[in-house]
mmCIF file of C-alpha atoms in Angstrom:
data_model
loop_
_atom_site.group_PDB
_atom_site.id
_atom_site.type_symbol
_atom_site.label_atom_id
_atom_site.label_comp_id
_atom_site.label_asym_id
_atom_site.label_seq_id
_atom_site.Cartn_x
_atom_site.Cartn_y
_atom_site.Cartn_z
ATOM 1 C CA UNK A 495 21.692 21.272 0.578
ATOM 2 C CA UNK A 496 20.574 18.506 -1.779
ATOM 3 C CA UNK A 497 19.548 19.333 -5.316
ATOM 4 C CA UNK A 498 16.100 18.517 -6.664
ATOM 5 C CA UNK A 499 15.289 16.409 -9.697
ATOM 6 C CA UNK A 500 14.421 19.616 -11.574
ATOM 7 C CA UNK A 501 17.851 21.126 -10.861
ATOM 8 C CA UNK A 502 19.665 17.918 -11.766
ATOM 9 C CA UNK A 503 17.939 17.658 -15.147
ATOM 10 C CA UNK A 504 18.823 21.268 -15.969
ATOM 11 C CA UNK A 505 22.446 20.926 -14.871
ATOM 12 C CA UNK A 506 23.248 17.510 -16.387
ATOM 13 C CA UNK A 507 24.619 16.884 -19.863
ATOM 14 C CA UNK A 508 22.145 14.430 -21.364
ATOM 15 C CA UNK A 509 21.672 12.886 -24.788
ATOM 16 C CA UNK A 510 18.364 13.591 -26.576
ATOM 17 C CA UNK A 511 16.920 10.253 -25.423
ATOM 18 C CA UNK A 512 18.115 10.859 -21.871
ATOM 19 C CA UNK A 513 16.678 14.378 -21.989
ATOM 20 C CA UNK A 514 13.263 12.911 -22.865
ATOM 21 C CA UNK A 515 13.491 10.631 -19.853
ATOM 22 C CA UNK A 516 14.572 13.550 -17.654
ATOM 23 C CA UNK A 517 11.598 15.651 -18.759
ATOM 24 C CA UNK A 518 9.262 12.773 -17.988
ATOM 25 C CA UNK A 519 10.694 12.438 -14.477
ATOM 26 C CA UNK A 520 10.133 16.165 -13.871
ATOM 27 C CA UNK A 521 6.728 16.527 -15.524
ATOM 28 C CA UNK A 522 5.222 13.241 -14.285
ATOM 29 C CA UNK A 523 6.983 12.736 -10.959
ATOM 30 C CA UNK A 524 3.913 11.308 -9.193
ATOM 31 C CA UNK A 525 3.600 8.613 -11.841
ATOM 32 C CA UNK A 526 7.365 8.053 -12.115
ATOM 33 C CA UNK A 527 7.600 7.347 -8.388
ATOM 34 C CA UNK A 528 5.791 4.044 -8.949
ATOM 35 C CA UNK A 529 6.961 2.928 -12.405
ATOM 36 C CA UNK A 530 9.706 0.499 -13.336
ATOM 37 C CA UNK A 531 12.549 1.458 -15.677
ATOM 38 C CA UNK A 532 10.854 -0.492 -18.481
ATOM 39 C CA UNK A 533 7.545 1.314 -17.915
ATOM 40 C CA UNK A 534 9.226 4.729 -17.937
ATOM 41 C CA UNK A 535 11.086 3.785 -21.094
ATOM 42 C CA UNK A 536 7.828 2.745 -22.738
ATOM 43 C CA UNK A 537 6.335 6.137 -21.894
ATOM 44 C CA UNK A 538 9.169 7.878 -23.748
ATOM 45 C CA UNK A 539 9.836 5.386 -26.525
ATOM 46 C CA UNK A 540 13.220 4.284 -25.250
ATOM 47 C CA UNK A 541 14.807 1.336 -23.438
ATOM 48 C CA UNK A 542 14.979 0.561 -19.744
ATOM 49 C CA UNK A 543 18.770 0.721 -20.066
ATOM 50 C CA UNK A 544 18.469 4.348 -21.192
ATOM 51 C CA UNK A 545 16.261 5.094 -18.193
ATOM 52 C CA UNK A 546 18.755 3.543 -15.770
ATOM 53 C CA UNK A 547 21.634 5.394 -17.465
ATOM 54 C CA UNK A 548 19.724 8.682 -17.231
ATOM 55 C CA UNK A 549 19.008 8.204 -13.546
ATOM 56 C CA UNK A 550 22.700 7.595 -12.861
ATOM 57 C CA UNK A 551 23.751 10.579 -14.966
ATOM 58 C CA UNK A 552 21.471 12.672 -12.788
ATOM 59 C CA UNK A 553 23.532 11.617 -9.784
ATOM 60 C CA UNK A 554 21.347 8.902 -8.256
ATOM 61 C CA UNK A 555 22.708 5.511 -7.240
ATOM 62 C CA UNK A 556 19.773 3.902 -9.005
ATOM 63 C CA UNK A 557 16.058 4.067 -9.659
ATOM 64 C CA UNK A 558 15.260 3.045 -6.068
ATOM 65 C CA UNK A 559 17.001 6.152 -4.694
ATOM 66 C CA UNK A 560 15.172 8.397 -7.162
ATOM 67 C CA UNK A 561 11.830 6.820 -6.216
ATOM 68 C CA UNK A 562 12.483 7.450 -2.520
ATOM 69 C CA UNK A 563 13.213 11.113 -3.219
ATOM 70 C CA UNK A 564 10.068 11.533 -5.319
ATOM 71 C CA UNK A 565 7.897 9.771 -2.741
ATOM 72 C CA UNK A 566 9.346 11.803 0.141
ATOM 73 C CA UNK A 567 8.695 15.033 -1.781
ATOM 74 C CA UNK A 568 5.109 14.031 -2.536
ATOM 75 C CA UNK A 569 4.484 13.161 1.080
ATOM 76 C CA UNK A 570 6.037 16.402 2.379
ATOM 77 C CA UNK A 571 3.813 18.650 0.316
ATOM 78 C CA UNK A 572 0.612 16.663 0.750
ATOM 79 C CA UNK A 573 -0.117 16.551 4.488
ATOM 80 C CA UNK A 574 -3.703 15.748 5.553
ATOM 81 C CA UNK A 575 -4.307 19.381 6.513
ATOM 82 C CA UNK A 576 -3.111 20.616 3.130
ATOM 83 C CA UNK A 577 -5.202 18.069 1.257
ATOM 84 C CA UNK A 578 -8.317 18.886 3.259
ATOM 85 C CA UNK A 579 -7.767 22.602 2.683
ATOM 86 C CA UNK A 580 -7.470 22.083 -1.063
ATOM 87 C CA UNK A 581 -10.599 19.961 -1.150
ATOM 88 C CA UNK A 582 -12.605 22.540 0.817
ATOM 89 C CA UNK A 583 -11.348 25.332 -1.414
ATOM 90 C CA UNK A 584 -12.360 23.404 -4.543
ATOM 91 C CA UNK A 585 -15.856 22.738 -3.200
ATOM 92 C CA UNK A 586 -16.485 26.275 -1.983
ATOM 93 C CA UNK A 587 -19.688 26.488 0.063
ATOM 94 C CA UNK A 588 -21.492 23.794 -1.937
ATOM 95 C CA UNK A 589 -21.921 20.741 0.314
ATOM 96 C CA UNK A 590 -23.482 18.693 -2.489
ATOM 97 C CA UNK A 591 -20.493 19.442 -4.706
ATOM 98 C CA UNK A 592 -18.103 18.425 -1.922
ATOM 99 C CA UNK A 593 -20.035 15.169 -1.496
ATOM 100 C CA UNK A 594 -19.897 14.420 -5.218
ATOM 101 C CA UNK A 595 -16.192 15.282 -5.422
ATOM 102 C CA UNK A 596 -15.448 12.975 -2.507
ATOM 103 C CA UNK A 597 -17.188 10.040 -4.209
ATOM 104 C CA UNK A 598 -15.388 10.804 -7.465
ATOM 105 C CA UNK A 599 -12.050 10.799 -5.658
ATOM 106 C CA UNK A 600 -12.881 7.463 -4.022
ATOM 107 C CA UNK A 601 -13.400 5.956 -7.468
ATOM 108 C CA UNK A 602 -10.120 7.523 -8.634
ATOM 109 C CA UNK A 603 -8.190 5.998 -5.711
ATOM 110 C CA UNK A 604 -9.522 2.518 -6.439
ATOM 111 C CA UNK A 605 -8.735 2.895 -10.142
ATOM 112 C CA UNK A 606 -5.179 3.986 -9.312
ATOM 113 C CA UNK A 607 -4.809 0.912 -7.094
ATOM 114 C CA UNK A 608 -6.011 -1.368 -9.910
ATOM 115 C CA UNK A 609 -3.328 -0.047 -12.234
ATOM 116 C CA UNK A 610 -0.507 -0.070 -9.682
ATOM 117 C CA UNK A 611 -0.968 -3.608 -8.405
ATOM 118 C CA UNK A 612 0.624 -6.351 -10.477
ATOM 119 C CA UNK A 613 -0.791 -9.862 -10.729
ATOM 120 C CA UNK A 614 2.411 -11.450 -9.464
ATOM 121 C CA UNK A 615 2.131 -9.484 -6.209
ATOM 122 C CA UNK A 616 -1.486 -10.562 -5.748
ATOM 123 C CA UNK A 617 -0.581 -14.208 -6.361
ATOM 124 C CA UNK A 618 2.377 -13.938 -3.989
ATOM 125 C CA UNK A 619 0.158 -12.425 -1.281
ATOM 126 C CA UNK A 620 -2.459 -15.163 -1.699
ATOM 127 C CA UNK A 621 0.225 -17.863 -1.538
ATOM 128 C CA UNK A 622 1.589 -16.325 1.668
ATOM 129 C CA UNK A 623 -1.870 -16.328 3.263
ATOM 130 C CA UNK A 624 -2.670 -19.874 2.145
ATOM 131 C CA UNK A 625 0.600 -21.274 3.534
ATOM 132 C CA UNK A 626 0.293 -19.537 6.911
ATOM 133 C CA UNK A 627 -0.980 -21.397 9.952
ATOM 134 C CA UNK A 628 -2.318 -18.076 11.230
ATOM 135 C CA UNK A 629 -2.627 -14.591 9.750
ATOM 136 C CA UNK A 630 -1.701 -11.571 11.857
ATOM 137 C CA UNK A 631 -3.021 -8.244 10.583
ATOM 138 C CA UNK A 632 -1.355 -5.183 12.106
ATOM 139 C CA UNK A 633 -1.895 -1.437 12.018
ATOM 140 C CA UNK A 634 -2.261 1.502 14.362
ATOM 141 C CA UNK A 635 -4.678 4.418 14.546
ATOM 142 C CA UNK A 636 -7.103 4.383 11.595
ATOM 143 C CA UNK A 637 -5.099 1.520 10.114
ATOM 144 C CA UNK A 638 -5.750 -0.404 13.322
ATOM 145 C CA UNK A 639 -9.486 -0.194 12.684
ATOM 146 C CA UNK A 640 -8.841 -1.597 9.204
ATOM 147 C CA UNK A 641 -6.732 -4.394 10.702
ATOM 148 C CA UNK A 642 -9.652 -5.324 12.982
ATOM 149 C CA UNK A 643 -11.985 -5.236 9.968
ATOM 150 C CA UNK A 644 -9.749 -7.528 7.912
ATOM 151 C CA UNK A 645 -9.187 -9.971 10.789
ATOM 152 C CA UNK A 646 -12.932 -10.303 11.349
ATOM 153 C CA UNK A 647 -13.712 -10.777 7.658
ATOM 154 C CA UNK A 648 -10.817 -13.141 7.028
ATOM 155 C CA UNK A 649 -11.709 -15.390 9.953
ATOM 156 C CA UNK A 650 -15.141 -15.865 8.372
ATOM 157 C CA UNK A 651 -13.608 -17.765 5.456
ATOM 158 C CA UNK A 652 -11.954 -20.281 7.734
ATOM 159 C CA UNK A 653 -8.503 -18.796 8.369
ATOM 160 C CA UNK A 654 -7.327 -18.237 11.922
ATOM 161 C CA UNK A 655 -6.684 -14.494 12.026
ATOM 162 C CA UNK A 656 -5.807 -12.018 14.769
ATOM 163 C CA UNK A 657 -5.388 -8.254 14.760
ATOM 164 C CA UNK A 658 -2.448 -6.459 16.358
ATOM 165 C CA UNK A 659 -3.391 -2.838 17.019
ATOM 166 C CA UNK A 660 -1.746 -2.126 20.375
ATOM 167 C CA UNK A 661 0.842 0.601 20.864
ATOM 168 C CA UNK A 662 3.597 1.269 23.373
ATOM 169 C CA UNK A 663 4.236 -1.322 26.074
ATOM 170 C CA UNK A 664 1.035 -3.188 25.214
ATOM 171 C CA UNK A 665 2.479 -3.837 21.759
ATOM 172 C CA UNK A 666 5.299 -5.854 23.350
ATOM 173 C CA UNK A 667 2.724 -8.282 24.790
ATOM 174 C CA UNK A 668 1.083 -8.617 21.382
ATOM 175 C CA UNK A 669 4.403 -9.199 19.591
ATOM 176 C CA UNK A 670 5.286 -11.892 22.123
ATOM 177 C CA UNK A 671 2.388 -13.919 20.704
ATOM 178 C CA UNK A 672 3.805 -13.989 17.164
ATOM 179 C CA UNK A 673 5.158 -17.391 16.257
ATOM 180 C CA UNK A 674 6.773 -19.199 13.377
ATOM 181 C CA UNK A 675 4.124 -20.300 10.924
ATOM 182 C CA UNK A 676 2.345 -16.939 11.098
ATOM 183 C CA UNK A 677 2.107 -14.518 8.198
ATOM 184 C CA UNK A 678 1.928 -10.763 8.765
ATOM 185 C CA UNK A 679 -0.357 -8.395 6.870
ATOM 186 C CA UNK A 680 0.929 -4.933 7.780
ATOM 187 C CA UNK A 681 -1.071 -1.800 6.943
ATOM 188 C CA UNK A 682 1.322 1.162 6.788
ATOM 189 C CA UNK A 683 0.638 3.760 4.139
ATOM 190 C CA UNK A 684 3.249 6.480 3.745
ATOM 191 C CA UNK A 685 5.496 6.141 6.773
ATOM 192 C CA UNK A 686 6.615 3.435 9.146
ATOM 193 C CA UNK A 687 5.806 4.705 12.650
ATOM 194 C CA UNK A 688 7.862 3.278 15.561
ATOM 195 C CA UNK A 689 5.215 0.707 16.532
ATOM 196 C CA UNK A 690 4.803 -0.552 12.973
ATOM 197 C CA UNK A 691 8.599 -0.659 12.650
ATOM 198 C CA UNK A 692 8.812 -2.859 15.743
ATOM 199 C CA UNK A 693 6.056 -5.121 14.410
ATOM 200 C CA UNK A 694 7.873 -5.540 11.103
ATOM 201 C CA UNK A 695 11.190 -6.042 12.887
ATOM 202 C CA UNK A 696 9.687 -8.828 15.017
ATOM 203 C CA UNK A 697 8.250 -10.479 11.919
ATOM 204 C CA UNK A 698 11.653 -10.288 10.231
ATOM 205 C CA UNK A 699 13.344 -11.765 13.305
ATOM 206 C CA UNK A 700 10.946 -14.721 13.195
ATOM 207 C CA UNK A 701 11.374 -14.949 9.408
ATOM 208 C CA UNK A 702 7.629 -14.539 8.881
ATOM 209 C CA UNK A 703 6.358 -13.773 5.376
ATOM 210 C CA UNK A 704 4.993 -10.228 5.151
ATOM 211 C CA UNK A 705 2.318 -8.693 2.930
ATOM 212 C CA UNK A 706 2.450 -4.883 3.039
ATOM 213 C CA UNK A 707 -0.661 -2.798 2.354
ATOM 214 C CA UNK A 708 0.747 0.636 1.589
ATOM 215 C CA UNK A 709 0.600 3.839 -0.383
ATOM 216 C CA UNK A 710 4.270 4.658 -0.928
ATOM 217 C CA UNK A 711 6.425 2.342 1.220
ATOM 218 C CA UNK A 712 6.678 -0.655 -1.117
ATOM 219 C CA UNK A 713 10.026 0.196 -2.782
ATOM 220 C CA UNK A 714 11.597 1.366 0.486
ATOM 221 C CA UNK A 715 10.776 -1.871 2.334
ATOM 222 C CA UNK A 716 11.186 -4.262 -0.588
ATOM 223 C CA UNK A 717 13.981 -6.251 1.071
ATOM 224 C CA UNK A 718 11.906 -6.811 4.246
ATOM 225 C CA UNK A 719 8.601 -7.963 2.753
ATOM 226 C CA UNK A 720 7.307 -10.613 0.370
ATOM 227 C CA UNK A 721 4.639 -8.587 -1.429
ATOM 228 C CA UNK A 722 3.419 -4.982 -1.474
ATOM 229 C CA UNK A 723 -0.099 -4.070 -2.558
ATOM 230 C CA UNK A 724 -0.641 -0.401 -3.357
ATOM 231 C CA UNK A 725 -3.591 1.273 -1.621
ATOM 232 C CA UNK A 726 -3.361 4.994 -2.453
ATOM 233 C CA UNK A 727 -4.996 7.297 0.072
ATOM 234 C CA UNK A 728 -4.963 10.504 -1.952
ATOM 235 C CA UNK A 729 -4.227 12.184 -5.237
ATOM 236 C CA UNK A 730 -2.725 15.651 -5.366
ATOM 237 C CA UNK A 731 -5.211 18.206 -4.100
ATOM 238 C CA UNK A 732 -7.546 15.657 -2.532
ATOM 239 C CA UNK A 733 -8.218 14.739 1.091
ATOM 240 C CA UNK A 734 -6.990 11.261 1.938
ATOM 241 C CA UNK A 735 -9.441 8.439 2.620
ATOM 242 C CA UNK A 736 -9.402 4.688 3.278
ATOM 243 C CA UNK A 737 -11.565 3.733 0.297
ATOM 244 C CA UNK A 738 -8.837 2.015 -1.716
ATOM 245 C CA UNK A 739 -7.512 0.210 1.362
ATOM 246 C CA UNK A 740 -10.916 -1.241 2.242
ATOM 247 C CA UNK A 741 -11.514 -2.243 -1.385
ATOM 248 C CA UNK A 742 -8.079 -3.854 -1.581
ATOM 249 C CA UNK A 743 -8.610 -5.829 1.638
ATOM 250 C CA UNK A 744 -11.976 -7.065 0.383
ATOM 251 C CA UNK A 745 -10.425 -8.007 -2.974
ATOM 252 C CA UNK A 746 -7.591 -9.876 -1.215
ATOM 253 C CA UNK A 747 -10.178 -11.717 0.871
ATOM 254 C CA UNK A 748 -12.085 -12.780 -2.252
ATOM 255 C CA UNK A 749 -8.877 -13.853 -4.009
ATOM 256 C CA UNK A 750 -7.982 -16.035 -1.034
ATOM 257 C CA UNK A 751 -11.505 -17.486 -0.802
ATOM 258 C CA UNK A 752 -11.375 -18.344 -4.510
ATOM 259 C CA UNK A 753 -8.131 -20.256 -4.001
ATOM 260 C CA UNK A 754 -9.584 -22.081 -0.961
ATOM 261 C CA UNK A 755 -13.135 -22.415 -2.250
ATOM 262 C CA UNK A 756 -14.268 -25.542 -0.389
ATOM 263 C CA UNK A 757 -12.808 -24.476 2.946
ATOM 264 C CA UNK A 758 -14.179 -20.927 2.615
ATOM 265 C CA UNK A 759 -17.698 -22.080 1.713
ATOM 266 C CA UNK A 760 -17.698 -24.555 4.602
ATOM 267 C CA UNK A 761 -16.646 -21.834 7.044
ATOM 268 C CA UNK A 762 -19.335 -19.451 5.785
ATOM 269 C CA UNK A 763 -21.959 -22.205 6.067
ATOM 270 C CA UNK A 764 -20.906 -22.820 9.650
ATOM 271 C CA UNK A 765 -21.079 -19.073 10.357
ATOM 272 C CA UNK A 766 -24.608 -18.894 8.959
ATOM 273 C CA UNK A 767 -25.632 -21.874 11.088
ATOM 274 C CA UNK A 768 -24.263 -20.207 14.208
ATOM 275 C CA UNK A 769 -26.028 -16.969 13.318
ATOM 276 C CA UNK A 770 -29.336 -18.757 12.947
ATOM 277 C CA UNK A 771 -28.856 -20.386 16.339
ATOM 278 C CA UNK A 772 -28.009 -17.065 17.945
ATOM 279 C CA UNK A 773 -31.066 -15.393 16.403
ATOM 280 C CA UNK A 774 -33.231 -18.223 17.697
ATOM 281 C CA UNK A 775 -32.227 -17.550 21.295
ATOM 282 C CA UNK A 776 -35.122 -16.136 23.367
ATOM 283 C CA UNK A 777 -34.711 -12.569 24.559
#
């Protein structure tokens, strides 16, 4: 049976500086799961080398292995049913309070996303989209609806975009249409289901650049993607929602449109012209 981070910190012989790092990992595990060694060191007034040394003294191969353990533990104890139950318990019988709490959590999710996402990842994602001949946005279930949303919105700024939301055998037909020159935007939050795994595998086979929209999978898939943008779906005790994902997709759209201003404005002008013609059609 594997030992937890708590047990490792208690059992390991650590220097005072390493002990401070160990306490941070235990007391702030949700935050630590998404911080670099330098950022953890800054939190405890020590160096990134001390953080890396501490992690190895605790028996991990490196920070990436520790992150995976922390993320897996967070995911295991925060299923949708558990989060919904906690939210309902907090609200009691007050529907207005539940409504207000939900809006407050939405704001929290977006704020968390703002602080997790680094500028270099945004710029990398925009460069990937600009260089692509066509953008393929993929997701299944609720994420499939978001993929359709992004494909529709992105096409409006002049970029050829398609959504891949099929599952099972129908997914094979969709993956057959992927071609070199495409870029993949994959929405997969806290686990890579078999269909999303096959989509990513096909993209990797074709050597397509990949932008991952995710909650916790960025570090785990780092060697298979070009950029990961964090879209948290929940905080501890809260029911998960898509607010941060929608906001992130809209922000990515605006970032792209800013980098391709003339083309985007021309496409929107053409869209408005077509809309006016459609509205003018007699009933």
